[in-house]
Amino acid sequence: MSTQPASGARADRPIGVFDSGVGGLSILRALRAELPHEDFVYFADSGHAPYGERDGAHVIARSRAITSQLRAEHGIKALVIACNTATAAAVHLLREEHPDLPIIGVEPALKPAVALSRTHRIGVMATRGTLGSAKFAVLLDSLSGLAEFVLQPCDGLADAIEHQETSKITALCEKYTREMGPFGPGSGQIDTLVLGCTHYPFASGPLRALLGPEVHFIDTGEPVARHTRQLLLTRQVSLQPADRPGRGQLTLISTGQPGDLQAAAQRWLGIDATARSAA
Ligand code: DGL
């Protein structure tokens, strides 16, 4: 990994965060807790979502366009790809094309799940794009023999969360967890569930109601936020001064309906910020 600092990155530049839609707010929440003085620009590509059931070329093209836009218009000092599907498809290309920009990706948290599971049977809910990617195959291979992974592509679930279709969210959670099959702490049961798409933490209410209190849910928000801080330090990217008064600024941008992003930020993060349309 390069240790070159982001060229021209000043402490007062924001950190860019993007996802196919509102799911990456689950990562943004952890980032704001870990780096409270930093400014963030959150880019929801809702006008081109979902990514998980589209071909890789679409996701790569969108990831490239968003990265260029965030650099040109906001001079971001680092980029967090708050989307498992976009990370799997494009993180290696973006790092090649922007060697001076620290880029953090997300991937399903299989390693922490292996450490936590007692039954060694682990469920992984993710998009079809993530589960079918070469990057995920390498991750799975690196853990071979350590646990049994039950992989569940969840078509339609991110889209239902994106549009707050409550009864559809519940029906899809019910269908997919039934297909993965028995959950619980007993031998042969799945005791740990990896939420391998950044939208899914926002379905943890219905999932908890279906699976009961004993199943561990694992998402990537906090580890990604810690890793972001560490990478910024390693790459010598200046942070905002710790005595900066108040919280950092948040800019919300959407290629879909800005009102939907604004409502999601209010609902899930308690943030009152005006979202605007990506020109
Ligand atoms: N939130 C995204 C992820 O983590 C993908 C959702 C989608 O657009 O399919 O994979």
Coordinates of C-alpha atoms and ligand atoms in Angstrom, one line a residue:
M1 CA 0.0 0.0 0.0
S2 CA 1.4 3.4 -1.0
T3 CA 2.2 5.8 1.8
Q4 CA 2.2 8.8 -0.5
P5 CA 0.0 11.7 1.0
A6 CA -3.0 12.8 -1.0
S7 CA -1.6 15.5 -3.2
G8 CA -2.7 19.0 -2.1
A9 CA -5.0 17.4 0.6
R10 CA -5.5 20.0 3.3
A11 CA -7.1 19.4 6.7
D12 CA -10.1 21.5 5.7
R13 CA -11.0 19.3 2.7
P14 CA -13.9 16.9 3.2
I15 CA -13.9 13.1 3.1
G16 CA -16.1 11.7 0.3
V17 CA -18.4 8.8 0.9
F18 CA -20.5 7.1 -1.7
D19 CA -23.0 4.2 -2.1
S20 CA -25.7 3.2 -4.6
G21 CA -28.2 4.9 -2.3
V22 CA -29.0 5.4 1.3
G23 CA -27.3 2.2 2.6
G24 CA -23.9 3.9 3.0
L25 CA -25.4 6.0 5.8
S26 CA -24.8 3.0 8.0
I27 CA -21.0 3.6 7.3
L28 CA -21.3 7.4 7.5
R29 CA -22.8 7.0 11.0
A30 CA -19.7 5.2 12.3
L31 CA -17.4 7.6 10.4
R32 CA -18.9 10.6 12.0
A33 CA -18.6 9.0 15.5
E34 CA -15.0 8.1 14.9
L35 CA -14.0 11.4 13.2
P36 CA -16.4 13.9 14.7
H37 CA -14.5 17.0 13.5
E38 CA -14.2 16.0 9.9
D39 CA -16.5 17.3 7.1
F40 CA -18.1 14.7 4.9
V41 CA -19.7 14.7 1.5
Y42 CA -22.2 11.8 1.1
F43 CA -23.1 10.9 -2.5
A44 CA -26.1 8.6 -2.9
D45 CA -26.3 7.2 -6.5
S46 CA -30.0 6.4 -6.1
G47 CA -30.7 7.4 -9.7
H48 CA -28.6 4.5 -10.9
A49 CA -29.4 2.0 -8.2
P50 CA -29.6 -0.8 -7.3
Y51 CA -26.0 -1.9 -8.1
G52 CA -26.3 -5.4 -6.8
E53 CA -28.3 -6.9 -9.6
R54 CA -26.6 -4.9 -12.4
D55 CA -23.5 -6.0 -14.4
G56 CA -20.0 -5.1 -13.2
A57 CA -19.5 -2.6 -16.1
H58 CA -22.3 -0.4 -14.9
V59 CA -21.0 -0.3 -11.3
I60 CA -17.4 0.4 -12.5
A61 CA -18.6 3.3 -14.7
R62 CA -20.7 4.8 -11.9
S63 CA -17.8 4.4 -9.4
R64 CA -15.4 6.2 -11.7
A65 CA -17.8 9.0 -12.5
I66 CA -18.7 9.6 -8.8
T67 CA -15.0 9.6 -7.8
S68 CA -14.1 12.1 -10.5
Q69 CA -17.1 14.3 -9.5
L70 CA -16.2 14.2 -5.8
R71 CA -12.6 15.2 -6.5
A72 CA -13.4 17.9 -9.1
E73 CA -16.3 19.6 -7.2
H74 CA -15.3 19.0 -3.5
G75 CA -11.5 18.4 -3.6
I76 CA -12.0 15.4 -1.2
K77 CA -8.9 14.3 0.8
A78 CA -10.0 10.7 1.0
L79 CA -12.8 8.4 -0.4
V80 CA -14.8 5.8 1.5
I81 CA -16.7 3.4 -0.9
A82 CA -19.6 2.7 1.5
C83 CA -20.9 -0.1 -0.7
N84 CA -19.8 -3.7 -0.8
T85 CA -20.9 -4.2 -4.4
A86 CA -18.9 -1.1 -5.7
T87 CA -15.9 -2.1 -3.6
A88 CA -15.9 -5.6 -5.1
A89 CA -16.2 -4.3 -8.7
A90 CA -14.1 -1.2 -8.7
V91 CA -11.8 -0.5 -5.7
H92 CA -8.7 -1.9 -7.4
L93 CA -9.3 0.2 -10.5
L94 CA -10.0 3.4 -8.5
R95 CA -6.8 2.9 -6.5
E96 CA -4.8 2.5 -9.7
E97 CA -6.4 5.6 -11.3
H98 CA -6.1 7.8 -8.2
P99 CA -2.9 6.7 -6.5
D100 CA -2.6 10.0 -4.6
L101 CA -6.1 9.5 -3.0
P102 CA -6.5 7.3 0.1
I103 CA -9.4 5.0 -0.8
I104 CA -11.2 2.8 1.8
G105 CA -13.5 0.0 0.7
V106 CA -15.9 -2.3 2.5
E107 CA -16.3 -6.1 2.3
P108 CA -18.5 -8.5 4.2
A109 CA -17.1 -9.1 7.7
L110 CA -16.4 -12.8 7.3
K111 CA -13.2 -12.8 9.5
P112 CA -14.9 -11.2 12.6
A113 CA -17.7 -13.7 12.1
V114 CA -15.3 -16.6 12.2
A115 CA -13.9 -15.3 15.4
L116 CA -17.4 -14.9 17.0
S117 CA -19.2 -18.0 15.8
R118 CA -19.4 -21.0 18.2
T119 CA -21.4 -23.2 15.8
H120 CA -19.0 -22.4 12.9
R121 CA -22.0 -22.0 10.7
I122 CA -22.2 -18.4 9.4
G123 CA -24.9 -16.8 7.3
V124 CA -23.9 -14.1 4.7
M125 CA -26.6 -11.9 3.3
A126 CA -25.3 -9.7 0.4
T127 CA -26.1 -8.7 -3.1
R128 CA -25.7 -11.0 -6.1
G129 CA -22.9 -8.7 -7.4
T130 CA -20.9 -9.0 -4.2
L131 CA -21.3 -12.8 -3.8
G132 CA -20.4 -13.4 -7.4
S133 CA -17.3 -11.2 -7.4
A134 CA -13.7 -12.4 -7.8
K135 CA -12.8 -10.4 -4.7
F136 CA -15.3 -12.2 -2.5
A137 CA -14.1 -15.6 -3.9
V138 CA -10.6 -14.8 -2.7
L139 CA -11.9 -13.7 0.8
L140 CA -13.9 -16.9 1.1
D141 CA -11.0 -19.0 0.0
S142 CA -8.8 -17.4 2.6
L143 CA -11.1 -18.8 5.3
S144 CA -11.6 -22.2 3.9
G145 CA -12.0 -24.9 6.5
L146 CA -12.5 -22.4 9.4
A147 CA -16.4 -22.3 9.2
E148 CA -19.2 -23.2 6.9
F149 CA -20.6 -20.2 5.1
V150 CA -24.3 -20.1 4.0
L151 CA -24.3 -17.5 1.2
Q152 CA -27.6 -15.8 0.4
P153 CA -28.0 -13.3 -2.5
C154 CA -30.8 -11.0 -1.4
D155 CA -32.4 -9.7 -4.7
G156 CA -34.7 -6.8 -4.1
L157 CA -33.8 -6.2 -0.4
A158 CA -31.6 -3.1 -0.9
D159 CA -34.2 -1.7 -3.3
A160 CA -37.0 -2.2 -0.7
I161 CA -34.9 -0.5 2.0
E162 CA -34.0 2.3 -0.4
H163 CA -37.8 3.0 -0.9
Q164 CA -38.8 2.2 2.7
E165 CA -41.3 -0.5 1.5
T166 CA -41.8 -1.9 5.0
S167 CA -43.9 -4.9 4.2
K168 CA -41.7 -5.9 1.4
I169 CA -38.6 -5.6 3.6
T170 CA -40.2 -8.0 6.2
A171 CA -41.3 -10.4 3.5
L172 CA -37.9 -10.6 1.9
C173 CA -36.1 -11.0 5.2
E174 CA -38.5 -13.8 6.1
K175 CA -38.0 -15.5 2.7
Y176 CA -34.2 -15.3 2.7
T177 CA -33.6 -16.3 6.3
R178 CA -35.9 -19.3 5.8
E179 CA -33.9 -20.3 2.8
M180 CA -30.7 -20.1 4.8
G181 CA -32.1 -22.2 7.4
P182 CA -32.1 -22.9 11.0
F183 CA -30.7 -20.1 13.1
G184 CA -29.7 -20.4 16.8
P185 CA -26.9 -21.3 19.2
G186 CA -27.3 -25.1 18.8
S187 CA -25.0 -27.4 16.9
G188 CA -25.7 -27.2 13.1
Q189 CA -27.5 -23.9 13.4
I190 CA -26.4 -20.5 12.1
D191 CA -25.4 -18.4 15.1
T192 CA -23.8 -15.5 13.3
L193 CA -25.2 -13.4 10.4
V194 CA -23.0 -11.2 8.3
L195 CA -24.9 -8.2 6.9
G196 CA -22.8 -7.9 3.7
C197 CA -24.5 -5.0 2.1
T198 CA -24.5 -1.5 3.7
H199 CA -28.3 -1.2 3.3
Y200 CA -29.0 -4.3 5.5
P201 CA -28.3 -2.8 9.0
F202 CA -31.4 -0.7 8.3
A203 CA -33.4 -4.0 8.2
S204 CA -31.9 -5.3 11.5
G205 CA -35.3 -4.7 13.2
P206 CA -37.2 -7.2 11.1
L207 CA -34.3 -9.5 11.1
R208 CA -34.0 -9.5 14.9
A209 CA -37.7 -10.1 15.2
L210 CA -37.4 -13.2 12.9
L211 CA -34.2 -14.6 14.3
G212 CA -34.4 -13.9 18.0
P213 CA -31.9 -12.4 20.5
E214 CA -29.2 -15.0 20.4
V215 CA -28.0 -14.7 16.8
H216 CA -25.0 -12.3 16.3
F217 CA -25.4 -9.7 13.6
I218 CA -22.2 -8.3 12.1
D219 CA -21.8 -5.2 10.0
T220 CA -18.8 -3.2 9.0
G221 CA -19.4 0.4 10.1
E222 CA -17.2 0.6 13.1
P223 CA -14.2 -1.4 11.7
V224 CA -14.3 0.6 8.5
A225 CA -14.4 3.9 10.4
R226 CA -11.4 2.8 12.6
H227 CA -9.5 1.7 9.4
T228 CA -10.3 5.1 7.8
R229 CA -8.7 7.0 10.7
Q230 CA -5.7 4.8 10.6
L231 CA -5.2 5.1 6.8
L232 CA -5.4 8.9 7.0
L233 CA -2.7 8.9 9.6
T234 CA -0.5 6.4 7.6
R235 CA -0.9 8.4 4.4
Q236 CA -0.2 11.7 6.4
V237 CA -3.5 13.3 5.5
S238 CA -4.1 16.1 7.9
L239 CA -7.2 15.9 10.1
Q240 CA -9.3 18.8 11.3
P241 CA -8.0 20.2 14.6
A242 CA -9.4 18.4 17.6
D243 CA -10.4 21.7 19.2
R244 CA -12.5 22.7 16.2
P245 CA -15.7 24.0 17.7
G246 CA -18.8 21.9 16.9
R247 CA -19.2 19.0 14.6
G248 CA -17.9 18.8 11.1
Q249 CA -20.2 19.8 8.2
L250 CA -22.2 17.2 6.2
T251 CA -23.1 17.7 2.5
L252 CA -25.7 15.3 1.1
I253 CA -26.0 14.8 -2.7
S254 CA -28.3 12.4 -4.6
T255 CA -28.7 11.4 -8.2
G256 CA -32.2 10.3 -7.3
Q257 CA -34.7 12.2 -5.1
P258 CA -32.8 14.4 -2.7
G259 CA -35.8 14.4 -0.4
D260 CA -35.5 10.6 0.1
L261 CA -31.8 10.9 1.1
Q262 CA -32.7 13.8 3.5
A263 CA -35.5 11.8 5.1
A264 CA -33.2 8.7 5.5
A265 CA -30.4 10.8 7.1
Q266 CA -33.0 12.3 9.5
R267 CA -34.6 8.9 10.3
W268 CA -31.5 6.9 10.8
L269 CA -28.8 9.4 11.9
G270 CA -30.9 12.1 13.4
I271 CA -29.3 14.6 11.1
D272 CA -31.1 17.7 9.8
A273 CA -29.2 18.5 6.6
T274 CA -30.6 19.6 3.2
A275 CA -29.8 17.2 0.4
R276 CA -29.3 18.5 -3.1
S277 CA -29.4 17.0 -6.5
A278 CA -26.2 15.9 -8.2
A279 CA -26.0 18.3 -11.1
Ligands
DGL1 N1 -25.4 -0.9 -0.4 C1 -24.8 -1.7 -1.5 C2 -23.8 -2.7 -1.0 O1 -23.3 -2.6 0.1 C3 -25.6 -2.2 -2.6 C4 -27.0 -2.0 -2.7 C5 -27.4 -2.2 -4.2 O2 -27.5 -1.1 -4.8 O3 -27.7 -3.3 -4.6 O4 -23.5 -3.7 -1.6

